[in-house]
Amino acid sequence: ASGTVSLELAILDVPMVISYRVSPLTYFLGRRLIKVQYASLVNLVAGREVVPELLQDEAVPEKIADATLRLIKNQAERTRMLAGLAEVRERLGGPGASERSARLALDLARSAS
């Protein structure tokens, strides 16, 4: 659910800090089995770090607060993030995804006939 929420926030232009903390065993296994550069869907869609990710030992209240305060106080950092969120929104496509999918399915069905 947290990945979906981060994408919803990105679409709504809400600056954010991502933090994930799981059991050490889960983290150990995940790092070996899942080969992606980022943990958050926002950064995965962008293909670069748009939002800060605080994972495991970095996901502590002090570091989360520091990263959040930087977004609040630093206009340039917030502006960079908002530009990145706009890029993510563009990659995801605008409203009407269901209609576009239906048209594509219909076009494919017609071409197969």
mmCIF file of N, CA and C in Angstrom:
data_model
loop_
_atom_site.group_PDB
_atom_site.id
_atom_site.type_symbol
_atom_site.label_atom_id
_atom_site.label_comp_id
_atom_site.label_asym_id
_atom_site.label_seq_id
_atom_site.Cartn_x
_atom_site.Cartn_y
_atom_site.Cartn_z
ATOM 1 N N ALA A 1 0.810 -1.197 0.000
ATOM 2 C CA ALA A 1 0.000 0.000 0.000
ATOM 3 C C ALA A 1 0.855 1.265 0.000
ATOM 4 N N SER A 2 1.998 1.227 0.651
ATOM 5 C CA SER A 2 2.808 2.448 0.732
ATOM 6 C C SER A 2 3.321 2.884 -0.636
ATOM 7 N N GLY A 3 3.587 1.932 -1.508
ATOM 8 C CA GLY A 3 4.025 2.295 -2.850
ATOM 9 C C GLY A 3 2.935 3.002 -3.625
ATOM 10 N N THR A 4 1.715 2.501 -3.494
ATOM 11 C CA THR A 4 0.579 3.132 -4.152
ATOM 12 C C THR A 4 0.352 4.533 -3.599
ATOM 13 N N VAL A 5 0.462 4.673 -2.299
ATOM 14 C CA VAL A 5 0.270 5.988 -1.675
ATOM 15 C C VAL A 5 1.319 6.969 -2.174
ATOM 16 N N SER A 6 2.567 6.535 -2.293
ATOM 17 C CA SER A 6 3.608 7.453 -2.764
ATOM 18 C C SER A 6 3.328 7.901 -4.199
ATOM 19 N N LEU A 7 2.812 7.012 -5.033
ATOM 20 C CA LEU A 7 2.452 7.415 -6.398
ATOM 21 C C LEU A 7 1.265 8.371 -6.395
ATOM 22 N N GLU A 8 0.299 8.129 -5.519
ATOM 23 C CA GLU A 8 -0.838 9.049 -5.424
ATOM 24 C C GLU A 8 -0.369 10.430 -4.983
ATOM 25 N N LEU A 9 0.553 10.473 -4.022
ATOM 26 C CA LEU A 9 1.098 11.756 -3.579
ATOM 27 C C LEU A 9 1.856 12.441 -4.708
ATOM 28 N N ALA A 10 2.605 11.658 -5.481
ATOM 29 C CA ALA A 10 3.350 12.226 -6.611
ATOM 30 C C ALA A 10 2.396 12.865 -7.615
ATOM 31 N N ILE A 11 1.308 12.177 -7.920
ATOM 32 C CA ILE A 11 0.326 12.704 -8.871
ATOM 33 C C ILE A 11 -0.283 14.006 -8.364
ATOM 34 N N LEU A 12 -0.414 14.116 -7.037
ATOM 35 C CA LEU A 12 -1.005 15.315 -6.429
ATOM 36 C C LEU A 12 0.034 16.385 -6.100
ATOM 37 N N ASP A 13 1.291 16.178 -6.524
ATOM 38 C CA ASP A 13 2.374 17.144 -6.279
ATOM 39 C C ASP A 13 2.639 17.383 -4.794
ATOM 40 N N VAL A 14 2.626 16.332 -4.014
ATOM 41 C CA VAL A 14 2.894 16.453 -2.579
ATOM 42 C C VAL A 14 4.328 16.000 -2.311
ATOM 43 N N PRO A 15 5.204 16.915 -1.883
ATOM 44 C CA PRO A 15 6.572 16.518 -1.536
ATOM 45 C C PRO A 15 6.547 15.467 -0.425
ATOM 46 N N MET A 16 7.521 14.588 -0.429
ATOM 47 C CA MET A 16 7.520 13.490 0.539
ATOM 48 C C MET A 16 8.921 12.992 0.826
ATOM 49 N N VAL A 17 9.023 12.263 1.912
ATOM 50 C CA VAL A 17 10.225 11.525 2.285
ATOM 51 C C VAL A 17 9.778 10.082 2.469
ATOM 52 N N ILE A 18 10.447 9.156 1.825
ATOM 53 C CA ILE A 18 10.102 7.742 1.920
ATOM 54 C C ILE A 18 10.953 7.104 3.009
ATOM 55 N N SER A 19 10.316 6.338 3.880
ATOM 56 C CA SER A 19 11.081 5.589 4.879
ATOM 57 C C SER A 19 10.511 4.182 4.976
ATOM 58 N N TYR A 20 11.407 3.218 4.972
ATOM 59 C CA TYR A 20 11.032 1.808 5.105
ATOM 60 C C TYR A 20 11.955 1.172 6.130
ATOM 61 N N ARG A 21 11.341 0.408 7.006
ATOM 62 C CA ARG A 21 12.114 -0.351 7.982
ATOM 63 C C ARG A 21 11.433 -1.713 8.114
ATOM 64 N N VAL A 22 12.176 -2.757 7.820
ATOM 65 C CA VAL A 22 11.656 -4.123 7.923
ATOM 66 C C VAL A 22 12.597 -4.929 8.802
ATOM 67 N N SER A 23 12.224 -6.153 9.093
ATOM 68 C CA SER A 23 13.089 -6.988 9.931
ATOM 69 C C SER A 23 14.426 -7.200 9.226
ATOM 70 N N PRO A 24 15.492 -7.376 9.992
ATOM 71 C CA PRO A 24 16.807 -7.589 9.371
ATOM 72 C C PRO A 24 16.820 -8.759 8.387
ATOM 73 N N LEU A 25 16.123 -9.844 8.709
ATOM 74 C CA LEU A 25 16.087 -10.994 7.809
ATOM 75 C C LEU A 25 15.373 -10.641 6.502
ATOM 76 N N THR A 26 14.251 -9.965 6.595
ATOM 77 C CA THR A 26 13.519 -9.542 5.397
ATOM 78 C C THR A 26 14.385 -8.633 4.535
ATOM 79 N N TYR A 27 15.076 -7.696 5.165
ATOM 80 C CA TYR A 27 15.943 -6.781 4.422
ATOM 81 C C TYR A 27 17.078 -7.550 3.741
ATOM 82 N N PHE A 28 17.706 -8.457 4.475
ATOM 83 C CA PHE A 28 18.809 -9.260 3.942
ATOM 84 C C PHE A 28 18.347 -10.048 2.715
ATOM 85 N N LEU A 29 17.229 -10.745 2.852
ATOM 86 C CA LEU A 29 16.717 -11.544 1.736
ATOM 87 C C LEU A 29 16.268 -10.655 0.575
ATOM 88 N N GLY A 30 15.591 -9.573 0.903
ATOM 89 C CA GLY A 30 15.112 -8.667 -0.138
ATOM 90 C C GLY A 30 16.239 -8.087 -0.973
ATOM 91 N N ARG A 31 17.325 -7.700 -0.335
ATOM 92 C CA ARG A 31 18.462 -7.114 -1.059
ATOM 93 C C ARG A 31 19.098 -8.124 -2.004
ATOM 94 N N ARG A 32 19.003 -9.396 -1.676
ATOM 95 C CA ARG A 32 19.604 -10.416 -2.532
ATOM 96 C C ARG A 32 18.663 -10.910 -3.626
ATOM 97 N N LEU A 33 17.371 -10.864 -3.356
ATOM 98 C CA LEU A 33 16.400 -11.392 -4.313
ATOM 99 C C LEU A 33 15.826 -10.336 -5.251
ATOM 100 N N ILE A 34 15.737 -9.108 -4.779
ATOM 101 C CA ILE A 34 15.127 -8.038 -5.569
ATOM 102 C C ILE A 34 16.220 -7.079 -6.014
ATOM 103 N N LYS A 35 16.437 -7.018 -7.299
ATOM 104 C CA LYS A 35 17.535 -6.214 -7.849
ATOM 105 C C LYS A 35 17.000 -4.941 -8.493
ATOM 106 N N VAL A 36 16.656 -3.976 -7.667
ATOM 107 C CA VAL A 36 16.240 -2.667 -8.158
ATOM 108 C C VAL A 36 17.075 -1.610 -7.461
ATOM 109 N N GLN A 37 17.217 -0.480 -8.113
ATOM 110 C CA GLN A 37 18.062 0.578 -7.571
ATOM 111 C C GLN A 37 17.374 1.352 -6.455
ATOM 112 N N TYR A 38 16.043 1.413 -6.498
ATOM 113 C CA TYR A 38 15.306 2.218 -5.523
ATOM 114 C C TYR A 38 14.228 1.389 -4.846
ATOM 115 N N ALA A 39 13.828 1.821 -3.665
ATOM 116 C CA ALA A 39 12.763 1.143 -2.931
ATOM 117 C C ALA A 39 11.395 1.726 -3.255
ATOM 118 N N SER A 40 11.336 3.012 -3.552
ATOM 119 C CA SER A 40 10.037 3.665 -3.752
ATOM 120 C C SER A 40 9.602 3.595 -5.210
ATOM 121 N N LEU A 41 8.299 3.442 -5.403
ATOM 122 C CA LEU A 41 7.761 3.422 -6.764
ATOM 123 C C LEU A 41 7.981 4.746 -7.476
ATOM 124 N N VAL A 42 7.958 5.844 -6.736
ATOM 125 C CA VAL A 42 8.189 7.158 -7.350
ATOM 126 C C VAL A 42 9.559 7.181 -8.020
ATOM 127 N N ASN A 43 10.591 6.768 -7.296
ATOM 128 C CA ASN A 43 11.943 6.775 -7.850
ATOM 129 C C ASN A 43 12.107 5.716 -8.937
ATOM 130 N N LEU A 44 11.446 4.581 -8.787
ATOM 131 C CA LEU A 44 11.524 3.546 -9.822
ATOM 132 C C LEU A 44 10.907 4.036 -11.127
ATOM 133 N N VAL A 45 9.772 4.698 -11.040
ATOM 134 C CA VAL A 45 9.125 5.231 -12.251
ATOM 135 C C VAL A 45 10.003 6.305 -12.887
ATOM 136 N N ALA A 46 10.598 7.156 -12.052
ATOM 137 C CA ALA A 46 11.443 8.242 -12.567
ATOM 138 C C ALA A 46 12.769 7.725 -13.115
ATOM 139 N N GLY A 47 13.238 6.601 -12.594
ATOM 140 C CA GLY A 47 14.544 6.089 -12.997
ATOM 141 C C GLY A 47 15.693 6.841 -12.353
ATOM 142 N N ARG A 48 15.375 7.611 -11.328
ATOM 143 C CA ARG A 48 16.380 8.372 -10.582
ATOM 144 C C ARG A 48 15.770 8.757 -9.240
ATOM 145 N N GLU A 49 16.595 9.272 -8.351
ATOM 146 C CA GLU A 49 16.060 9.671 -7.055
ATOM 147 C C GLU A 49 15.360 11.020 -7.152
ATOM 148 N N VAL A 50 14.062 10.994 -7.012
ATOM 149 C CA VAL A 50 13.241 12.201 -6.967
ATOM 150 C C VAL A 50 12.925 12.521 -5.514
ATOM 151 N N VAL A 51 12.599 11.485 -4.751
ATOM 152 C CA VAL A 51 12.285 11.647 -3.329
ATOM 153 C C VAL A 51 13.335 10.908 -2.509
ATOM 154 N N PRO A 52 13.729 11.478 -1.365
ATOM 155 C CA PRO A 52 14.730 10.801 -0.542
ATOM 156 C C PRO A 52 14.174 9.500 0.029
ATOM 157 N N GLU A 53 15.035 8.493 0.091
ATOM 158 C CA GLU A 53 14.672 7.206 0.666
ATOM 159 C C GLU A 53 15.528 6.954 1.899
ATOM 160 N N LEU A 54 14.881 6.751 3.006
ATOM 161 C CA LEU A 54 15.569 6.417 4.248
ATOM 162 C C LEU A 54 15.204 4.973 4.581
ATOM 163 N N LEU A 55 16.183 4.085 4.453
ATOM 164 C CA LEU A 55 15.934 2.659 4.618
ATOM 165 C C LEU A 55 16.662 2.118 5.843
ATOM 166 N N GLN A 56 16.014 1.181 6.493
ATOM 167 C CA GLN A 56 16.557 0.469 7.641
ATOM 168 C C GLN A 56 17.103 1.412 8.707
ATOM 169 N N ASP A 57 18.420 1.395 8.940
ATOM 170 C CA ASP A 57 19.013 2.198 10.016
ATOM 171 C C ASP A 57 18.911 3.700 9.756
ATOM 172 N N GLU A 58 18.648 4.075 8.513
ATOM 173 C CA GLU A 58 18.461 5.493 8.184
ATOM 174 C C GLU A 58 17.037 5.956 8.510
ATOM 175 N N ALA A 59 16.122 5.017 8.652
ATOM 176 C CA ALA A 59 14.707 5.343 8.885
ATOM 177 C C ALA A 59 14.440 5.537 10.375
ATOM 178 N N VAL A 60 15.034 6.579 10.914
ATOM 179 C CA VAL A 60 14.852 6.921 12.330
ATOM 180 C C VAL A 60 14.228 8.312 12.404
ATOM 181 N N PRO A 61 13.503 8.594 13.482
ATOM 182 C CA PRO A 61 12.781 9.870 13.566
ATOM 183 C C PRO A 61 13.633 11.102 13.279
ATOM 184 N N GLU A 62 14.852 11.150 13.784
ATOM 185 C CA GLU A 62 15.692 12.333 13.589
ATOM 186 C C GLU A 62 15.998 12.564 12.113
ATOM 187 N N LYS A 63 16.331 11.502 11.393
ATOM 188 C CA LYS A 63 16.673 11.646 9.970
ATOM 189 C C LYS A 63 15.439 11.939 9.125
ATOM 190 N N ILE A 64 14.320 11.354 9.498
ATOM 191 C CA ILE A 64 13.072 11.646 8.786
ATOM 192 C C ILE A 64 12.699 13.116 8.987
ATOM 193 N N ALA A 65 12.815 13.588 10.229
ATOM 194 C CA ALA A 65 12.509 14.997 10.525
ATOM 195 C C ALA A 65 13.458 15.929 9.786
ATOM 196 N N ASP A 66 14.760 15.601 9.769
ATOM 197 C CA ASP A 66 15.735 16.439 9.063
ATOM 198 C C ASP A 66 15.402 16.542 7.575
ATOM 199 N N ALA A 67 15.104 15.401 6.951
ATOM 200 C CA ALA A 67 14.788 15.398 5.519
ATOM 201 C C ALA A 67 13.504 16.183 5.246
ATOM 202 N N THR A 68 12.537 16.053 6.133
ATOM 203 C CA THR A 68 11.276 16.781 5.976
ATOM 204 C C THR A 68 11.485 18.278 6.140
ATOM 205 N N LEU A 69 12.262 18.667 7.136
ATOM 206 C CA LEU A 69 12.539 20.092 7.351
ATOM 207 C C LEU A 69 13.292 20.707 6.179
ATOM 208 N N ARG A 70 14.191 19.933 5.558
ATOM 209 C CA ARG A 70 14.896 20.443 4.373
ATOM 210 C C ARG A 70 13.898 20.776 3.267
ATOM 211 N N LEU A 71 12.899 19.926 3.097
ATOM 212 C CA LEU A 71 11.875 20.193 2.071
ATOM 213 C C LEU A 71 11.051 21.428 2.407
ATOM 214 N N ILE A 72 10.789 21.620 3.682
ATOM 215 C CA ILE A 72 9.991 22.771 4.104
ATOM 216 C C ILE A 72 10.785 24.063 3.973
ATOM 217 N N LYS A 73 12.050 24.022 4.368
ATOM 218 C CA LYS A 73 12.857 25.243 4.441
ATOM 219 C C LYS A 73 13.609 25.582 3.161
ATOM 220 N N ASN A 74 13.913 24.594 2.338
ATOM 221 C CA ASN A 74 14.757 24.806 1.169
ATOM 222 C C ASN A 74 13.898 24.836 -0.099
ATOM 223 N N GLN A 75 13.600 26.031 -0.565
ATOM 224 C CA GLN A 75 12.737 26.206 -1.742
ATOM 225 C C GLN A 75 13.317 25.513 -2.980
ATOM 226 N N ALA A 76 14.629 25.604 -3.173
ATOM 227 C CA ALA A 76 15.252 24.998 -4.357
ATOM 228 C C ALA A 76 15.098 23.478 -4.329
ATOM 229 N N GLU A 77 15.290 22.881 -3.170
ATOM 230 C CA GLU A 77 15.146 21.424 -3.057
ATOM 231 C C GLU A 77 13.697 21.005 -3.307
ATOM 232 N N ARG A 78 12.769 21.757 -2.749
ATOM 233 C CA ARG A 78 11.346 21.467 -2.945
ATOM 234 C C ARG A 78 10.964 21.636 -4.423
ATOM 235 N N THR A 79 11.489 22.667 -5.060
ATOM 236 C CA THR A 79 11.202 22.904 -6.478
ATOM 237 C C THR A 79 11.744 21.768 -7.337
ATOM 238 N N ARG A 80 12.962 21.295 -7.031
ATOM 239 C CA ARG A 80 13.534 20.158 -7.766
ATOM 240 C C ARG A 80 12.652 18.923 -7.612
ATOM 241 N N MET A 81 12.193 18.682 -6.374
ATOM 242 C CA MET A 81 11.342 17.519 -6.152
ATOM 243 C C MET A 81 10.029 17.654 -6.918
ATOM 244 N N LEU A 82 9.417 18.820 -6.878
ATOM 245 C CA LEU A 82 8.152 19.017 -7.591
ATOM 246 C C LEU A 82 8.323 18.812 -9.094
ATOM 247 N N ALA A 83 9.456 19.230 -9.642
ATOM 248 C CA ALA A 83 9.730 18.993 -11.065
ATOM 249 C C ALA A 83 9.842 17.493 -11.330
ATOM 250 N N GLY A 84 10.503 16.779 -10.431
ATOM 251 C CA GLY A 84 10.610 15.326 -10.564
ATOM 252 C C GLY A 84 9.264 14.640 -10.442
ATOM 253 N N LEU A 85 8.421 15.121 -9.531
ATOM 254 C CA LEU A 85 7.081 14.546 -9.381
ATOM 255 C C LEU A 85 6.248 14.786 -10.637
ATOM 256 N N ALA A 86 6.421 15.938 -11.264
ATOM 257 C CA ALA A 86 5.718 16.222 -12.523
ATOM 258 C C ALA A 86 6.168 15.246 -13.610
ATOM 259 N N GLU A 87 7.459 14.930 -13.619
ATOM 260 C CA GLU A 87 7.994 13.957 -14.581
ATOM 261 C C GLU A 87 7.368 12.581 -14.345
ATOM 262 N N VAL A 88 7.256 12.184 -13.093
ATOM 263 C CA VAL A 88 6.634 10.895 -12.758
ATOM 264 C C VAL A 88 5.180 10.885 -13.220
ATOM 265 N N ARG A 89 4.455 11.952 -12.940
ATOM 266 C CA ARG A 89 3.052 12.058 -13.347
ATOM 267 C C ARG A 89 2.935 11.927 -14.868
ATOM 268 N N GLU A 90 3.835 12.562 -15.595
ATOM 269 C CA GLU A 90 3.831 12.488 -17.060
ATOM 270 C C GLU A 90 4.081 11.058 -17.531
ATOM 271 N N ARG A 91 5.020 10.377 -16.892
ATOM 272 C CA ARG A 91 5.320 8.992 -17.279
ATOM 273 C C ARG A 91 4.147 8.058 -17.016
ATOM 274 N N LEU A 92 3.398 8.347 -15.968
ATOM 275 C CA LEU A 92 2.250 7.501 -15.636
ATOM 276 C C LEU A 92 1.072 7.750 -16.563
ATOM 277 N N GLY A 93 1.063 8.876 -17.240
ATOM 278 C CA GLY A 93 -0.040 9.209 -18.136
ATOM 279 C C GLY A 93 -1.100 9.994 -17.397
ATOM 280 N N GLY A 94 -1.866 10.727 -18.143
ATOM 281 C CA GLY A 94 -2.901 11.562 -17.548
ATOM 282 C C GLY A 94 -4.161 10.783 -17.238
ATOM 283 N N PRO A 95 -5.200 11.507 -16.864
ATOM 284 C CA PRO A 95 -6.486 10.868 -16.597
ATOM 285 C C PRO A 95 -6.983 10.131 -17.835
ATOM 286 N N GLY A 96 -7.792 9.128 -17.609
ATOM 287 C CA GLY A 96 -8.371 8.382 -18.724
ATOM 288 C C GLY A 96 -7.634 7.104 -19.060
ATOM 289 N N ALA A 97 -6.873 6.562 -18.120
ATOM 290 C CA ALA A 97 -6.118 5.332 -18.386
ATOM 291 C C ALA A 97 -7.050 4.180 -18.754
ATOM 292 N N SER A 98 -8.192 4.090 -18.097
ATOM 293 C CA SER A 98 -9.144 3.008 -18.401
ATOM 294 C C SER A 98 -9.639 3.111 -19.835
ATOM 295 N N GLU A 99 -9.954 4.331 -20.255
ATOM 296 C CA GLU A 99 -10.435 4.522 -21.625
ATOM 297 C C GLU A 99 -9.336 4.192 -22.636
ATOM 298 N N ARG A 100 -8.111 4.623 -22.362
ATOM 299 C CA ARG A 100 -6.997 4.314 -23.280
ATOM 300 C C ARG A 100 -6.781 2.807 -23.363
ATOM 301 N N SER A 101 -6.867 2.119 -22.226
ATOM 302 C CA SER A 101 -6.696 0.664 -22.217
ATOM 303 C C SER A 101 -7.803 -0.019 -23.007
ATOM 304 N N ALA A 102 -9.034 0.442 -22.830
ATOM 305 C CA ALA A 102 -10.164 -0.150 -23.559
ATOM 306 C C ALA A 102 -10.010 0.058 -25.062
ATOM 307 N N ARG A 103 -9.595 1.266 -25.461
ATOM 308 C CA ARG A 103 -9.389 1.534 -26.892
ATOM 309 C C ARG A 103 -8.291 0.636 -27.467
ATOM 310 N N LEU A 104 -7.225 0.475 -26.711
ATOM 311 C CA LEU A 104 -6.132 -0.381 -27.164
ATOM 312 C C LEU A 104 -6.617 -1.817 -27.322
ATOM 313 N N ALA A 105 -7.362 -2.315 -26.337
ATOM 314 C CA ALA A 105 -7.888 -3.681 -26.413
ATOM 315 C C ALA A 105 -8.811 -3.833 -27.618
ATOM 316 N N LEU A 106 -9.660 -2.847 -27.848
ATOM 317 C CA LEU A 106 -10.576 -2.880 -28.988
ATOM 318 C C LEU A 106 -9.805 -2.851 -30.303
ATOM 319 N N ASP A 107 -8.808 -1.994 -30.402
ATOM 320 C CA ASP A 107 -7.982 -1.924 -31.613
ATOM 321 C C ASP A 107 -7.269 -3.243 -31.865
ATOM 322 N N LEU A 108 -6.742 -3.848 -30.809
ATOM 323 C CA LEU A 108 -6.062 -5.139 -30.958
ATOM 324 C C LEU A 108 -7.035 -6.222 -31.408
ATOM 325 N N ALA A 109 -8.237 -6.212 -30.836
ATOM 326 C CA ALA A 109 -9.247 -7.207 -31.222
ATOM 327 C C ALA A 109 -9.643 -7.029 -32.684
ATOM 328 N N ARG A 110 -9.795 -5.787 -33.102
ATOM 329 C CA ARG A 110 -10.177 -5.515 -34.498
ATOM 330 C C ARG A 110 -9.072 -5.933 -35.462
ATOM 331 N N SER A 111 -7.835 -5.685 -35.092
ATOM 332 C CA SER A 111 -6.730 -6.030 -35.993
ATOM 333 C C SER A 111 -6.514 -7.538 -36.063
ATOM 334 N N ALA A 112 -6.930 -8.261 -35.039
ATOM 335 C CA ALA A 112 -6.777 -9.716 -35.030
ATOM 336 C C ALA A 112 -7.866 -10.400 -35.849
ATOM 337 N N SER A 113 -8.955 -9.692 -36.132
ATOM 338 C CA SER A 113 -10.090 -10.290 -36.873
ATOM 339 C C SER A 113 -9.807 -10.378 -38.339
#
